[in-house]
Amino acid sequence: MLKKVIALLLCVLMMIPLFSSCAKRDEDDLGPMITMYLPDEIYNFDPAYAYYNSGTLSIVSMLFETLFKLDDKGVIQNALVDTYEYFENAEKNEYKMVIFLKDTCWSNKDPITTDNVLYTWRRLLNPKNSFEAASLLFDIKNARAVKEGDVTIDDLGVEANSSKMLTITFEGAIDVEAFLLNLTSVATAPLPESHIEKDADWAKKGATMICSGPFKLGKTRAYMLAHRSHCQICSKVEKPY
């Protein structure tokens, strides 16, 4: 009899975590947190600067979602993109791709739109900015000429037809898989223009940074004795998609 009572108590104790996990999350609960230690302190979490910085890339990739992503087998999958289609008309020398975005939002609940994509790509290609990731977009019509200052940014072959529909025009026939692979880079991930243009230090302030990925930056600090930076990120209470 005693053994049965003990077994029953053990079953009850094992069930407690199950019921507690189904409880409603407290509004002040930021969700799971990850603490990461990096060899160098990070001062800027701008995705455009993470292109050649592996330390920054490991963090930024969790903060910002890309249009496409690679799965565990290295296969390109849709991320922010819902559907896409590539069109070729060799006779008219027309090569285009139409992309439709999913209904997703930033961590402040603003919708992620094609204007965010257009802003990011124009920012990368702006001759005033020295972003090396701009080369990822050179398949796009006039992209290289824009970067070199030969034509204006308005000549770039990208058009936001609606908040969810984006049309990309290319210089010629492209390797579609190679182009989509470029769009898996976090450097090309959409950014919130209104937030960035209001604050030049937007990528340095974890508390106010707007993100699109599954995590949001918590805080960073340096430990001088350890010669390592300490970065804490937490999952957003509401998923962006």
Tab-separated table of C-alpha atoms in Angstrom:
chain	number	residue	atom	x	y	z
A	1	MET	CA	0.000	0.000	0.000
A	2	LEU	CA	2.797	2.392	0.916
A	3	LYS	CA	4.492	1.745	-2.406
A	4	LYS	CA	1.290	2.661	-4.256
A	5	VAL	CA	0.967	5.936	-2.334
A	6	ILE	CA	4.591	6.846	-3.080
A	7	ALA	CA	4.124	6.005	-6.759
A	8	LEU	CA	0.978	8.184	-6.888
A	9	LEU	CA	2.813	11.107	-5.277
A	10	LEU	CA	5.648	10.772	-7.768
A	11	CYS	CA	3.166	10.872	-10.645
A	12	VAL	CA	1.581	14.029	-9.239
A	13	LEU	CA	4.990	15.692	-8.852
A	14	MET	CA	5.868	14.816	-12.436
A	15	MET	CA	2.633	16.373	-13.702
A	16	ILE	CA	3.179	19.748	-11.967
A	17	PRO	CA	5.627	21.122	-14.618
A	18	LEU	CA	3.177	20.117	-17.351
A	19	PHE	CA	0.311	22.142	-15.876
A	20	SER	CA	2.528	25.067	-14.957
A	21	SER	CA	3.826	25.264	-18.550
A	22	CYS	CA	0.233	25.685	-19.772
A	23	ALA	CA	-0.387	28.625	-17.475
A	24	LYS	CA	-0.786	32.080	-18.978
A	25	ARG	CA	2.527	33.946	-19.261
A	26	ASP	CA	2.892	36.941	-16.994
A	27	GLU	CA	2.971	40.242	-18.881
A	28	ASP	CA	6.352	41.053	-17.320
A	29	ASP	CA	7.797	37.694	-18.377
A	30	LEU	CA	10.172	38.248	-21.298
A	31	GLY	CA	10.334	34.570	-22.105
A	32	PRO	CA	13.469	32.380	-22.293
A	33	MET	CA	16.782	34.201	-22.057
A	34	ILE	CA	20.128	33.292	-23.569
A	35	THR	CA	23.413	34.594	-22.219
A	36	MET	CA	26.277	34.616	-24.712
A	37	TYR	CA	29.959	35.351	-24.172
A	38	LEU	CA	31.913	36.811	-27.069
A	39	PRO	CA	35.663	37.384	-27.517
A	40	ASP	CA	35.081	41.043	-28.395
A	41	GLU	CA	32.540	43.546	-27.172
A	42	ILE	CA	29.857	44.463	-29.711
A	43	TYR	CA	28.954	48.126	-29.978
A	44	ASN	CA	26.666	48.014	-33.010
A	45	PHE	CA	24.003	45.439	-33.883
A	46	ASP	CA	23.211	46.828	-37.331
A	47	PRO	CA	22.776	43.785	-39.666
A	48	ALA	CA	24.656	45.602	-42.427
A	49	TYR	CA	27.799	45.561	-40.274
A	50	ALA	CA	27.433	41.876	-39.384
A	51	TYR	CA	28.276	40.696	-42.906
A	52	TYR	CA	31.951	39.975	-42.177
A	53	ASN	CA	31.823	39.860	-38.367
A	54	SER	CA	31.118	36.351	-37.077
A	55	GLY	CA	30.715	37.529	-33.474
A	56	THR	CA	28.076	40.084	-34.361
A	57	LEU	CA	26.460	37.724	-36.860
A	58	SER	CA	25.780	35.098	-34.183
A	59	ILE	CA	23.675	37.626	-32.265
A	60	VAL	CA	22.104	39.641	-35.076
A	61	SER	CA	20.858	36.504	-36.851
A	62	MET	CA	18.569	35.880	-33.880
A	63	LEU	CA	17.302	39.465	-33.806
A	64	PHE	CA	16.388	39.987	-37.463
A	65	GLU	CA	14.534	37.629	-39.788
A	66	THR	CA	15.541	37.369	-43.435
A	67	LEU	CA	13.380	36.923	-46.516
A	68	PHE	CA	14.758	33.405	-46.992
A	69	LYS	CA	16.679	31.032	-44.730
A	70	LEU	CA	18.675	27.809	-44.867
A	71	ASP	CA	17.343	24.737	-43.106
A	72	ASP	CA	19.489	22.180	-41.279
A	73	LYS	CA	20.313	20.492	-44.589
A	74	GLY	CA	21.358	23.719	-46.309
A	75	VAL	CA	18.196	23.927	-48.399
A	76	ILE	CA	16.744	27.387	-49.037
A	77	GLN	CA	13.360	27.900	-47.389
A	78	ASN	CA	10.938	30.821	-47.177
A	79	ALA	CA	11.228	32.936	-44.035
A	80	LEU	CA	9.459	36.307	-44.230
A	81	VAL	CA	8.475	35.454	-47.790
A	82	ASP	CA	5.171	33.681	-48.324
A	83	THR	CA	5.516	32.936	-52.049
A	84	TYR	CA	7.674	34.033	-54.967
A	85	GLU	CA	7.831	33.513	-58.727
A	86	TYR	CA	10.547	34.172	-61.306
A	87	PHE	CA	9.665	35.239	-64.840
A	88	GLU	CA	11.835	35.260	-67.970
A	89	ASN	CA	11.073	36.731	-71.384
A	90	ALA	CA	14.246	36.572	-73.468
A	91	GLU	CA	12.589	38.175	-76.498
A	92	LYS	CA	11.718	41.309	-74.528
A	93	ASN	CA	14.830	41.035	-72.367
A	94	GLU	CA	12.661	41.008	-69.246
A	95	TYR	CA	13.704	39.101	-66.157
A	96	LYS	CA	11.682	39.624	-63.007
A	97	MET	CA	10.812	38.114	-59.651
A	98	VAL	CA	7.629	38.810	-57.717
A	99	ILE	CA	7.716	38.266	-53.964
A	100	PHE	CA	4.794	38.191	-51.545
A	101	LEU	CA	5.478	38.653	-47.828
A	102	LYS	CA	3.772	36.856	-44.981
A	103	ASP	CA	1.652	38.774	-42.488
A	104	THR	CA	4.328	39.431	-39.877
A	105	CYS	CA	5.242	42.249	-37.537
A	106	TRP	CA	8.083	43.941	-35.717
A	107	SER	CA	8.577	43.549	-31.974
A	108	ASN	CA	6.611	46.798	-31.487
A	109	LYS	CA	3.712	45.176	-33.417
A	110	ASP	CA	4.085	47.353	-36.534
A	111	PRO	CA	3.640	45.270	-39.731
A	112	ILE	CA	6.690	44.253	-41.738
A	113	THR	CA	6.125	45.538	-45.266
A	114	THR	CA	7.811	45.647	-48.649
A	115	ASP	CA	8.735	49.267	-47.887
A	116	ASN	CA	11.016	47.878	-45.170
A	117	VAL	CA	12.699	45.651	-47.758
A	118	LEU	CA	13.030	48.493	-50.247
A	119	TYR	CA	14.486	50.793	-47.589
A	120	THR	CA	17.101	48.242	-46.528
A	121	TRP	CA	18.283	47.499	-50.050
A	122	ARG	CA	18.486	51.174	-50.976
A	123	ARG	CA	20.429	51.779	-47.785
A	124	LEU	CA	22.947	49.064	-48.686
A	125	LEU	CA	23.389	50.445	-52.205
A	126	ASN	CA	23.590	54.103	-51.242
A	127	PRO	CA	27.033	55.358	-52.423
A	128	LYS	CA	27.353	57.286	-49.146
A	129	ASN	CA	27.332	54.039	-47.183
A	130	SER	CA	30.308	51.673	-47.260
A	131	PHE	CA	28.379	48.433	-46.808
A	132	GLU	CA	30.227	45.533	-48.455
A	133	ALA	CA	27.035	43.475	-48.439
A	134	ALA	CA	25.760	45.689	-51.278
A	135	SER	CA	27.344	43.226	-53.720
A	136	LEU	CA	24.707	40.660	-52.736
A	137	LEU	CA	22.166	42.726	-54.675
A	138	PHE	CA	24.152	43.352	-57.858
A	139	ASP	CA	21.907	41.024	-59.904
A	140	ILE	CA	19.170	43.659	-59.577
A	141	LYS	CA	18.836	46.092	-62.467
A	142	ASN	CA	21.004	49.205	-61.968
A	143	ALA	CA	22.166	48.035	-58.516
A	144	ARG	CA	25.859	48.245	-59.363
A	145	ALA	CA	25.386	51.582	-61.163
A	146	VAL	CA	23.565	52.978	-58.115
A	147	LYS	CA	26.391	51.909	-55.825
A	148	GLU	CA	28.958	53.518	-58.108
A	149	GLY	CA	26.944	56.726	-58.249
A	150	ASP	CA	26.243	56.550	-61.982
A	151	VAL	CA	22.446	56.578	-61.577
A	152	THR	CA	20.078	57.608	-58.784
A	153	ILE	CA	18.569	55.278	-56.235
A	154	ASP	CA	15.199	55.754	-57.947
A	155	ASP	CA	16.587	53.825	-60.930
A	156	LEU	CA	16.982	50.656	-58.861
A	157	GLY	CA	14.933	47.796	-60.297
A	158	VAL	CA	12.828	47.178	-57.192
A	159	GLU	CA	9.231	48.276	-56.728
A	160	ALA	CA	6.931	47.923	-53.728
A	161	ASN	CA	3.610	47.296	-55.499
A	162	SER	CA	1.757	46.974	-52.203
A	163	SER	CA	2.569	46.399	-48.552
A	164	LYS	CA	3.039	42.677	-49.287
A	165	MET	CA	3.992	42.538	-52.988
A	166	LEU	CA	7.502	43.332	-54.248
A	167	THR	CA	8.668	43.224	-57.874
A	168	ILE	CA	12.383	42.850	-58.636
A	169	THR	CA	13.735	43.503	-62.146
A	170	PHE	CA	17.111	42.032	-63.083
A	171	GLU	CA	19.837	43.045	-65.514
A	172	GLY	CA	19.458	39.732	-67.313
A	173	ALA	CA	18.877	36.045	-66.689
A	174	ILE	CA	20.006	35.081	-63.185
A	175	ASP	CA	20.834	32.015	-61.148
A	176	VAL	CA	17.677	32.081	-59.039
A	177	GLU	CA	19.031	29.818	-56.291
A	178	ALA	CA	22.190	31.928	-55.972
A	179	PHE	CA	20.121	35.110	-55.664
A	180	LEU	CA	17.841	33.580	-53.034
A	181	LEU	CA	20.927	32.407	-51.177
A	182	ASN	CA	22.096	36.028	-51.042
A	183	LEU	CA	18.781	36.937	-49.462
A	184	THR	CA	19.434	34.503	-46.610
A	185	SER	CA	22.128	36.910	-45.412
A	186	VAL	CA	20.984	38.941	-42.414
A	187	ALA	CA	22.647	41.962	-44.050
A	188	THR	CA	19.723	42.043	-46.509
A	189	ALA	CA	17.046	41.574	-43.831
A	190	PRO	CA	14.287	44.218	-43.756
A	191	LEU	CA	14.791	47.115	-41.347
A	192	PRO	CA	12.282	49.579	-39.838
A	193	GLU	CA	12.950	52.873	-41.631
A	194	SER	CA	10.877	55.099	-39.338
A	195	HIS	CA	12.717	53.829	-36.270
A	196	ILE	CA	16.181	54.087	-37.825
A	197	GLU	CA	15.757	57.563	-39.275
A	198	LYS	CA	14.641	58.933	-35.905
A	199	ASP	CA	17.657	57.633	-33.992
A	200	ALA	CA	21.176	57.377	-35.413
A	201	ASP	CA	22.139	55.077	-32.510
A	202	TRP	CA	19.192	52.717	-32.968
A	203	ALA	CA	21.466	49.664	-33.350
A	204	LYS	CA	23.302	50.382	-30.100
A	205	LYS	CA	20.323	50.516	-27.747
A	206	GLY	CA	19.008	47.097	-26.810
A	207	ALA	CA	16.141	48.453	-24.730
A	208	THR	CA	14.549	50.332	-27.636
A	209	MET	CA	15.749	48.302	-30.636
A	210	ILE	CA	12.946	47.000	-32.843
A	211	CYS	CA	13.504	43.441	-34.070
A	212	SER	CA	11.818	40.957	-36.394
A	213	GLY	CA	13.437	37.697	-35.286
A	214	PRO	CA	12.451	35.330	-32.466
A	215	PHE	CA	14.674	37.170	-29.966
A	216	LYS	CA	15.125	40.744	-28.815
A	217	LEU	CA	18.329	42.215	-27.406
A	218	GLY	CA	18.329	42.504	-23.624
A	219	LYS	CA	21.561	44.056	-22.436
A	220	THR	CA	25.298	43.900	-22.972
A	221	ARG	CA	28.182	44.567	-20.667
A	222	ALA	CA	31.914	43.853	-20.563
A	223	TYR	CA	33.901	41.935	-17.968
A	224	MET	CA	37.388	43.405	-18.037
A	225	LEU	CA	39.001	40.562	-16.115
A	226	ALA	CA	37.578	37.940	-18.424
A	227	HIS	CA	38.300	40.026	-21.516
A	228	ARG	CA	34.961	38.979	-22.896
A	229	SER	CA	31.715	40.758	-23.579
A	230	HIS	CA	28.480	39.506	-22.082
A	231	CYS	CA	25.341	39.683	-24.196
A	232	GLN	CA	21.886	38.751	-22.975
A	233	ILE	CA	18.996	38.249	-25.338
A	234	CYS	CA	15.463	37.209	-24.534
A	235	SER	CA	12.633	35.831	-26.619
A	236	LYS	CA	9.860	38.230	-27.429
A	237	VAL	CA	6.591	37.752	-25.579
A	238	GLU	CA	4.746	37.690	-28.889
A	239	LYS	CA	6.243	35.935	-31.905
A	240	PRO	CA	6.507	38.097	-35.039
A	241	TYR	CA	4.983	35.405	-37.220
